[in-house]
Tab-separated table of C-alpha atoms in Angstrom:
chain	number	residue	atom	x	y	z
A	284	MET	CA	-40.621	17.313	15.652
A	285	THR	CA	-40.251	15.184	18.770
A	286	LYS	CA	-37.209	13.050	19.557
A	287	TYR	CA	-39.267	9.930	18.801
A	288	GLU	CA	-40.185	11.267	15.319
A	289	TRP	CA	-36.548	12.093	14.506
A	290	LEU	CA	-35.369	8.660	15.627
A	291	LEU	CA	-38.118	6.887	13.704
A	292	ALA	CA	-37.504	8.953	10.554
A	293	PHE	CA	-33.777	8.155	10.487
A	294	HIS	CA	-34.452	4.521	11.373
A	295	ILE	CA	-36.823	4.183	8.422
A	296	LEU	CA	-34.508	6.094	6.069
A	297	GLY	CA	-31.737	3.659	7.071
A	298	ALA	CA	-34.056	0.743	6.357
A	299	PHE	CA	-34.804	2.136	2.884
A	300	LEU	CA	-31.111	2.581	2.136
A	301	LEU	CA	-30.428	-0.995	3.261
A	302	VAL	CA	-33.287	-2.855	1.570
A	303	SER	CA	-33.533	-0.713	-1.574
A	304	GLY	CA	-29.759	-0.978	-1.950
A	305	ALA	CA	-30.114	-4.772	-1.803
A	306	VAL	CA	-32.842	-4.572	-4.476
A	307	VAL	CA	-30.537	-2.506	-6.720
A	308	ALA	CA	-27.660	-4.970	-6.276
A	309	GLY	CA	-29.998	-7.887	-7.052
A	310	VAL	CA	-31.406	-6.275	-10.212
A	311	LEU	CA	-27.954	-5.396	-11.566
A	312	GLN	CA	-26.643	-8.881	-10.739
A	313	LEU	CA	-29.561	-10.472	-12.611
A	314	ALA	CA	-28.902	-8.152	-15.564
A	315	ALA	CA	-25.210	-9.142	-15.533
A	316	MET	CA	-26.168	-12.843	-15.655
A	317	GLY	CA	-27.700	-12.259	-19.074
A	318	ARG	CA	-24.588	-10.639	-20.592
A	319	GLU	CA	-21.661	-12.298	-22.386
A	320	ARG	CA	-19.238	-9.446	-23.027
A	321	PRO	CA	-16.892	-8.739	-20.089
A	322	SER	CA	-17.147	-4.961	-20.618
A	323	GLU	CA	-20.925	-5.117	-20.145
A	324	VAL	CA	-20.633	-7.338	-17.043
A	325	ALA	CA	-18.016	-4.950	-15.624
A	326	LEU	CA	-20.258	-1.951	-16.326
A	327	LEU	CA	-23.191	-3.470	-14.414
A	328	PHE	CA	-21.055	-4.605	-11.473
A	329	ARG	CA	-19.390	-1.170	-11.285
A	330	LEU	CA	-22.854	0.371	-10.963
A	331	SER	CA	-23.743	-2.058	-8.188
A	332	ARG	CA	-20.889	-0.663	-6.071
A	333	VAL	CA	-23.176	2.305	-5.332
A	334	ALA	CA	-25.703	-0.220	-3.990
A	335	VAL	CA	-23.039	-1.827	-1.791
A	336	VAL	CA	-22.269	1.571	-0.212
A	337	MET	CA	-26.005	2.158	0.337
A	338	VAL	CA	-26.387	-1.236	2.003
A	339	GLY	CA	-23.413	-0.543	4.293
A	340	VAL	CA	-24.583	2.941	5.346
A	341	GLY	CA	-28.183	1.761	5.660
A	342	SER	CA	-27.225	-1.250	7.804
A	343	LEU	CA	-25.400	0.874	10.359
A	344	THR	CA	-28.039	3.631	10.357
A	345	VAL	CA	-30.991	1.264	10.817
A	346	LEU	CA	-29.255	-0.600	13.649
A	347	ALA	CA	-28.030	2.468	15.535
A	348	PHE	CA	-31.316	4.360	15.335
A	349	GLY	CA	-33.297	1.162	15.945
A	350	ILE	CA	-31.534	0.446	19.230
A	351	TRP	CA	-31.821	4.108	20.266
A	352	LEU	CA	-35.530	4.051	19.380
A	353	ALA	CA	-36.139	0.823	21.325
A	354	GLU	CA	-34.445	2.313	24.386
A	355	ASP	CA	-36.388	5.568	23.971
A	356	LEU	CA	-39.686	3.643	23.943
A	357	ASN	CA	-38.650	1.470	26.894
A	358	TYR	CA	-38.750	-1.730	24.864
A	359	GLY	CA	-35.152	-2.540	25.775
A	360	VAL	CA	-32.517	-4.332	23.730
A	361	GLY	CA	-33.153	-7.435	25.865
A	362	ASP	CA	-36.693	-7.985	24.534
A	363	GLU	CA	-36.895	-11.192	22.505
A	364	TRP	CA	-38.154	-9.571	19.278
A	365	VAL	CA	-35.427	-6.908	19.440
A	366	LEU	CA	-32.740	-9.524	20.161
A	367	ALA	CA	-34.034	-11.725	17.343
A	368	SER	CA	-33.969	-8.739	14.978
A	369	ILE	CA	-30.369	-7.922	15.880
A	370	ALA	CA	-29.379	-11.584	15.395
A	371	LEU	CA	-31.084	-11.572	11.983
A	372	TRP	CA	-29.327	-8.292	11.097
A	373	VAL	CA	-25.933	-9.907	11.878
A	374	THR	CA	-26.919	-13.023	9.881
A	375	SER	CA	-28.070	-10.951	6.904
A	376	ALA	CA	-24.868	-8.879	6.883
A	377	ALA	CA	-22.669	-11.999	7.135
A	378	LEU	CA	-24.514	-13.849	4.351
A	379	GLY	CA	-24.612	-10.799	2.077
A	380	GLY	CA	-20.916	-10.126	2.675
A	381	ALA	CA	-19.993	-13.729	1.855
A	382	GLY	CA	-22.089	-13.700	-1.335
A	383	GLY	CA	-20.700	-10.318	-2.366
A	384	ARG	CA	-17.095	-11.578	-2.395
A	385	THR	CA	-17.825	-13.725	-5.475
A	386	TYR	CA	-19.267	-10.750	-7.339
A	387	ARG	CA	-16.224	-8.632	-6.501
A	388	GLN	CA	-14.067	-11.373	-8.060
A	389	ALA	CA	-16.400	-11.405	-11.073
A	390	ARG	CA	-16.093	-7.618	-11.490
A	391	GLU	CA	-12.304	-7.707	-11.261
A	392	LEU	CA	-12.125	-10.565	-13.790
A	393	ALA	CA	-14.575	-8.777	-16.125
A	394	GLU	CA	-12.521	-5.569	-15.985
A	395	GLY	CA	-9.362	-7.504	-16.787
A	396	LEU	CA	-10.981	-9.373	-19.683
A	397	ALA	CA	-12.529	-6.162	-21.038
A	398	ALA	CA	-9.062	-4.605	-21.243
A	399	GLU	CA	-7.671	-7.667	-23.060
A	400	GLY	CA	-9.960	-7.947	-26.078
A	401	ASP	CA	-13.378	-8.152	-24.427
A	402	ARG	CA	-13.998	-11.774	-25.436
A	403	PRO	CA	-16.608	-13.876	-23.577
A	404	SER	CA	-15.180	-16.198	-20.911
A	405	ALA	CA	-16.573	-19.370	-19.375
A	406	GLU	CA	-14.872	-18.541	-16.072
A	407	LEU	CA	-16.586	-15.136	-15.928
A	408	LYS	CA	-19.968	-16.646	-16.793
A	409	ARG	CA	-19.520	-19.207	-13.997
A	410	LEU	CA	-18.627	-16.525	-11.442
A	411	VAL	CA	-21.520	-14.232	-12.407
A	412	ALA	CA	-24.043	-17.088	-12.131
A	413	ASP	CA	-22.356	-18.732	-9.113
A	414	ARG	CA	-25.103	-20.681	-7.364
A	415	PRO	CA	-23.722	-20.594	-3.780
A	416	ALA	CA	-23.290	-16.802	-4.000
A	417	LEU	CA	-26.816	-16.450	-5.327
A	418	LEU	CA	-28.205	-18.603	-2.495
A	419	LEU	CA	-26.245	-16.625	0.103
A	420	ASN	CA	-27.753	-13.397	-1.236
A	421	TYR	CA	-31.278	-14.843	-1.265
A	422	ALA	CA	-30.796	-16.008	2.342
A	423	SER	CA	-29.545	-12.532	3.277
A	424	VAL	CA	-32.678	-10.955	1.792
A	425	ALA	CA	-34.865	-13.565	3.547
A	426	ALA	CA	-33.310	-12.486	6.871
A	427	LEU	CA	-34.216	-8.854	6.057
A	428	VAL	CA	-37.810	-9.899	5.335
A	429	ALA	CA	-37.904	-11.738	8.680
A	430	ILE	CA	-36.700	-8.543	10.406
A	431	LEU	CA	-39.494	-6.588	8.715
A	432	VAL	CA	-42.041	-9.147	9.953
A	433	LEU	CA	-40.692	-8.814	13.517
A	434	MET	CA	-40.807	-5.011	13.301
A	435	VAL	CA	-44.431	-4.993	12.187
A	436	TRP	CA	-45.780	-7.674	14.570
A	437	LYS	CA	-43.390	-7.154	17.506
A	438	PRO	CA	-44.175	-10.544	19.087
A	439	GLY	CA	-44.026	-10.436	22.876
A	440	ALA	CA	-43.790	-6.624	23.049
A	441	GLY	CA	-45.513	-5.135	26.073
B	36	MET	CA	-38.091	-1.149	11.297
B	37	LEU	CA	-38.173	-1.001	15.009
B	38	VAL	CA	-41.540	0.214	16.183
B	39	ALA	CA	-42.717	1.386	12.788
B	40	VAL	CA	-46.235	1.954	14.012
B	41	LEU	CA	-47.415	1.833	17.598
B	42	GLY	CA	-50.662	0.297	18.703
B	43	ARG	CA	-51.798	-1.223	15.384
B	44	PRO	CA	-54.200	-4.165	15.721
B	45	SER	CA	-52.431	-7.250	14.399
B	46	SER	CA	-55.379	-8.136	12.164
B	47	TRP	CA	-54.145	-5.732	9.451
B	48	ASN	CA	-50.414	-5.884	10.105
B	49	TRP	CA	-50.085	-7.780	6.840
B	50	LEU	CA	-51.290	-4.643	5.027
B	51	LEU	CA	-48.463	-2.608	6.563
B	52	LEU	CA	-45.966	-5.381	5.792
B	53	ALA	CA	-47.040	-5.555	2.139
B	54	HIS	CA	-47.153	-1.728	1.864
B	55	MET	CA	-43.581	-1.448	3.177
B	56	ALA	CA	-42.295	-4.335	1.046
B	57	ALA	CA	-43.804	-2.698	-2.056
B	58	ALA	CA	-42.232	0.635	-1.040
B	59	PHE	CA	-38.785	-0.988	-0.719
B	60	PHE	CA	-39.097	-2.499	-4.206
B	61	LEU	CA	-40.394	0.807	-5.592
B	62	VAL	CA	-37.487	2.837	-4.190
B	63	GLY	CA	-35.033	0.138	-5.326
B	64	GLY	CA	-36.528	0.267	-8.821
B	65	VAL	CA	-36.310	4.064	-9.024
B	66	LEU	CA	-32.705	3.851	-7.812
B	67	VAL	CA	-31.853	1.397	-10.609
B	68	VAL	CA	-33.531	3.693	-13.152
B	69	THR	CA	-31.665	6.729	-11.789
B	70	LEU	CA	-28.259	5.030	-11.655
B	71	ALA	CA	-28.597	3.473	-15.114
B	72	GLY	CA	-29.857	6.763	-16.576
B	73	LEU	CA	-26.995	8.793	-15.114
B	74	ALA	CA	-24.468	6.195	-16.288
B	75	ALA	CA	-25.992	6.204	-19.786
B	76	SER	CA	-25.734	9.983	-19.992
B	77	ARG	CA	-21.947	9.773	-19.802
B	78	SER	CA	-19.868	9.415	-22.917
B	79	ARG	CA	-19.506	5.680	-23.605
B	80	PRO	CA	-19.932	3.138	-26.463
B	81	THR	CA	-23.406	2.947	-28.041
B	82	SER	CA	-23.788	-0.729	-27.046
B	83	GLU	CA	-23.270	0.170	-23.371
B	84	ILE	CA	-25.779	3.030	-23.572
B	85	ALA	CA	-28.306	0.632	-25.111
B	86	LEU	CA	-27.663	-1.888	-22.316
B	87	LEU	CA	-28.122	0.739	-19.597
B	88	ARG	CA	-31.312	2.069	-21.206
B	89	ARG	CA	-32.640	-1.506	-21.421
B	90	VAL	CA	-31.915	-2.117	-17.719
B	91	ALA	CA	-33.604	1.185	-16.821
B	92	TYR	CA	-36.655	0.433	-18.970
B	93	ARG	CA	-37.116	-3.058	-17.529
B	94	ALA	CA	-36.711	-1.772	-13.958
B	95	ASN	CA	-39.329	0.868	-14.729
B	96	LEU	CA	-41.710	-1.700	-16.164
B	97	ILE	CA	-41.183	-4.548	-13.668
B	98	LEU	CA	-40.477	-2.684	-10.407
B	99	VAL	CA	-41.477	0.989	-10.579
B	100	LEU	CA	-44.859	0.834	-12.288
B	101	PRO	CA	-46.232	-2.157	-10.281
B	102	GLY	CA	-44.515	-0.733	-7.178
B	103	PHE	CA	-46.464	2.525	-7.394
B	104	ILE	CA	-49.747	0.651	-7.927
B	105	ALA	CA	-49.116	-1.670	-4.959
B	106	VAL	CA	-47.916	1.113	-2.627
B	107	VAL	CA	-50.924	3.320	-3.389
B	108	ALA	CA	-53.498	0.489	-3.198
B	109	LEU	CA	-52.113	-0.950	0.060
B	110	GLY	CA	-51.674	2.554	1.516
B	111	GLN	CA	-55.326	3.341	0.735
B	112	GLY	CA	-56.270	0.106	2.505
B	113	LEU	CA	-54.325	1.150	5.611
B	114	VAL	CA	-55.845	4.659	5.639
B	115	ALA	CA	-59.351	3.171	5.386
B	116	LYS	CA	-58.706	0.642	8.183
B	117	GLU	CA	-57.231	3.230	10.532
B	118	ASP	CA	-59.469	6.158	9.513
B	119	SER	CA	-56.301	8.281	9.235
B	120	LYS	CA	-56.444	12.055	8.831
B	121	GLY	CA	-53.950	14.923	9.010
B	122	THR	CA	-51.530	17.198	7.204
B	123	TRP	CA	-49.279	14.255	6.374
B	124	LEU	CA	-51.964	12.730	4.158
B	125	ASP	CA	-52.658	16.122	2.519
B	126	VAL	CA	-48.965	16.198	1.550
B	127	ALA	CA	-48.486	12.481	0.862
B	128	TYR	CA	-51.396	11.999	-1.553
B	129	PRO	CA	-50.602	14.690	-4.163
B	130	VAL	CA	-46.848	14.011	-4.057
B	131	THR	CA	-47.487	10.263	-4.439
B	132	TYR	CA	-49.927	10.651	-7.318
B	133	LEU	CA	-47.677	13.114	-9.142
B	134	SER	CA	-44.676	10.808	-8.601
B	135	ALA	CA	-46.682	7.828	-9.845
B	136	LEU	CA	-47.689	9.709	-12.981
B	137	LEU	CA	-44.174	10.977	-13.697
B	138	GLY	CA	-42.174	7.994	-12.419
B	139	GLY	CA	-44.557	5.224	-13.319
B	140	VAL	CA	-46.081	6.314	-16.626
B	141	VAL	CA	-44.068	9.170	-18.196
B	142	LEU	CA	-40.675	7.742	-17.218
B	143	THR	CA	-41.553	4.269	-18.534
B	144	LEU	CA	-42.550	5.740	-21.906
B	145	LEU	CA	-39.434	7.919	-22.041
B	146	GLN	CA	-37.201	4.965	-21.142
B	147	ARG	CA	-38.798	2.862	-23.868
B	148	ARG	CA	-38.188	5.564	-26.452
B	149	ALA	CA	-34.629	6.187	-25.240
B	150	MET	CA	-33.933	2.438	-25.307
B	151	ARG	CA	-35.234	2.107	-28.878
B	152	GLN	CA	-33.152	5.093	-29.996
B	153	ALA	CA	-30.042	3.718	-28.315
B	154	GLU	CA	-30.577	0.282	-29.884
B	155	ALA	CA	-30.860	1.985	-33.278
B	156	GLY	CA	-27.602	3.812	-32.614
B	157	GLN	CA	-29.241	7.230	-32.185
B	158	VAL	CA	-27.759	8.317	-28.899
B	159	ASP	CA	-26.435	11.815	-29.544
B	160	GLY	CA	-28.871	14.484	-28.489
B	161	SER	CA	-31.685	12.061	-27.626
B	162	ARG	CA	-34.268	14.275	-25.930
B	163	SER	CA	-36.048	11.241	-24.462
B	164	GLY	CA	-32.797	10.031	-22.941
B	165	ARG	CA	-32.006	13.429	-21.426
B	166	LEU	CA	-35.529	13.791	-20.025
B	167	ALA	CA	-35.501	10.239	-18.611
B	168	THR	CA	-32.119	10.890	-16.990
B	169	ALA	CA	-33.381	14.105	-15.386
B	170	LEU	CA	-36.708	12.672	-14.256
B	171	GLY	CA	-35.258	9.707	-12.310
B	172	PRO	CA	-33.551	11.785	-9.579
B	173	LEU	CA	-36.635	14.031	-9.299
B	174	VAL	CA	-38.909	11.036	-8.665
B	175	LEU	CA	-36.371	9.644	-6.200
B	176	ALA	CA	-36.334	12.961	-4.297
B	177	ALA	CA	-40.143	12.970	-4.218
B	178	LEU	CA	-40.128	9.417	-2.819
B	179	PHE	CA	-37.807	10.470	-0.001
B	180	VAL	CA	-40.154	13.366	0.816
B	181	ILE	CA	-43.013	10.832	0.990
B	182	ILE	CA	-40.970	8.463	3.197
B	183	TRP	CA	-40.170	11.353	5.562
B	184	VAL	CA	-43.831	12.395	5.725
B	185	MET	CA	-44.946	8.767	6.277
B	186	ALA	CA	-42.397	8.281	9.050
B	187	THR	CA	-43.055	11.511	10.951
B	188	LYS	CA	-46.772	11.989	10.096
B	189	PRO	CA	-46.945	15.774	10.720
B	190	GLY	CA	-50.369	16.877	11.960
B	191	ALA	CA	-51.507	13.314	12.738
């Protein structure tokens, strides 16, 4: 395998870890929204911690190998589509991180409630279905989609 | 993905975009199925096992099955447009079709059966549950082989 093939393979594997991890977190969050019992909400949010690790590892892998790949192909980090992609990557990470804080609170509350009788709670339901957190996560995913569009079309690439 | 494919005419870039988006959803779906299956195989209350089996079944039905169909159909479209040939396709096709059969059809049926058994309180020794739990990671491994082959395209 050539250097280019290795770089591309790890770049794409990083992208799959990042985006598929986001899909997993989204599915488990939607499943948690439909549950009442704190133990069930806690179970689903505990599972989504695996997705959070995947998103973190994938984010760093896709960025590092992406920049290396761009340099290797003489695109340069200064090209507009590469710069725009990096800006969108930062935006996506910031939005996803901000949205994720609410779900961490929800998991901690659910674990506490599960240990104290496992009765449904209005506060937990509000946190799990928190609209701002949901919108932040949707915006984070939209930024990832925009990156994918830039990667496929590469506007302005020579 | 930076520089996913070099030199592709922009007129069918949307095919690549849709193919990759479907692949991301497919892998995400198989990950949900795998995680939920492994979690359900641990000793825990019956209600939690039923919940995990339900999540796995729905992910199989809503993400994995349509994901396989979309990935294969859009991939075929790309191969036809680009007149692609090579070892990578000889490897990718059989692994994809086998994964689609096992992950899309067999796993969905197993998850449905395991979910029904869990909802009825029959969780101990459920063969469907054990098979579904074992099949998820296998399909996931096959998908990563396909991703590697797609990315590096040996013999192209």
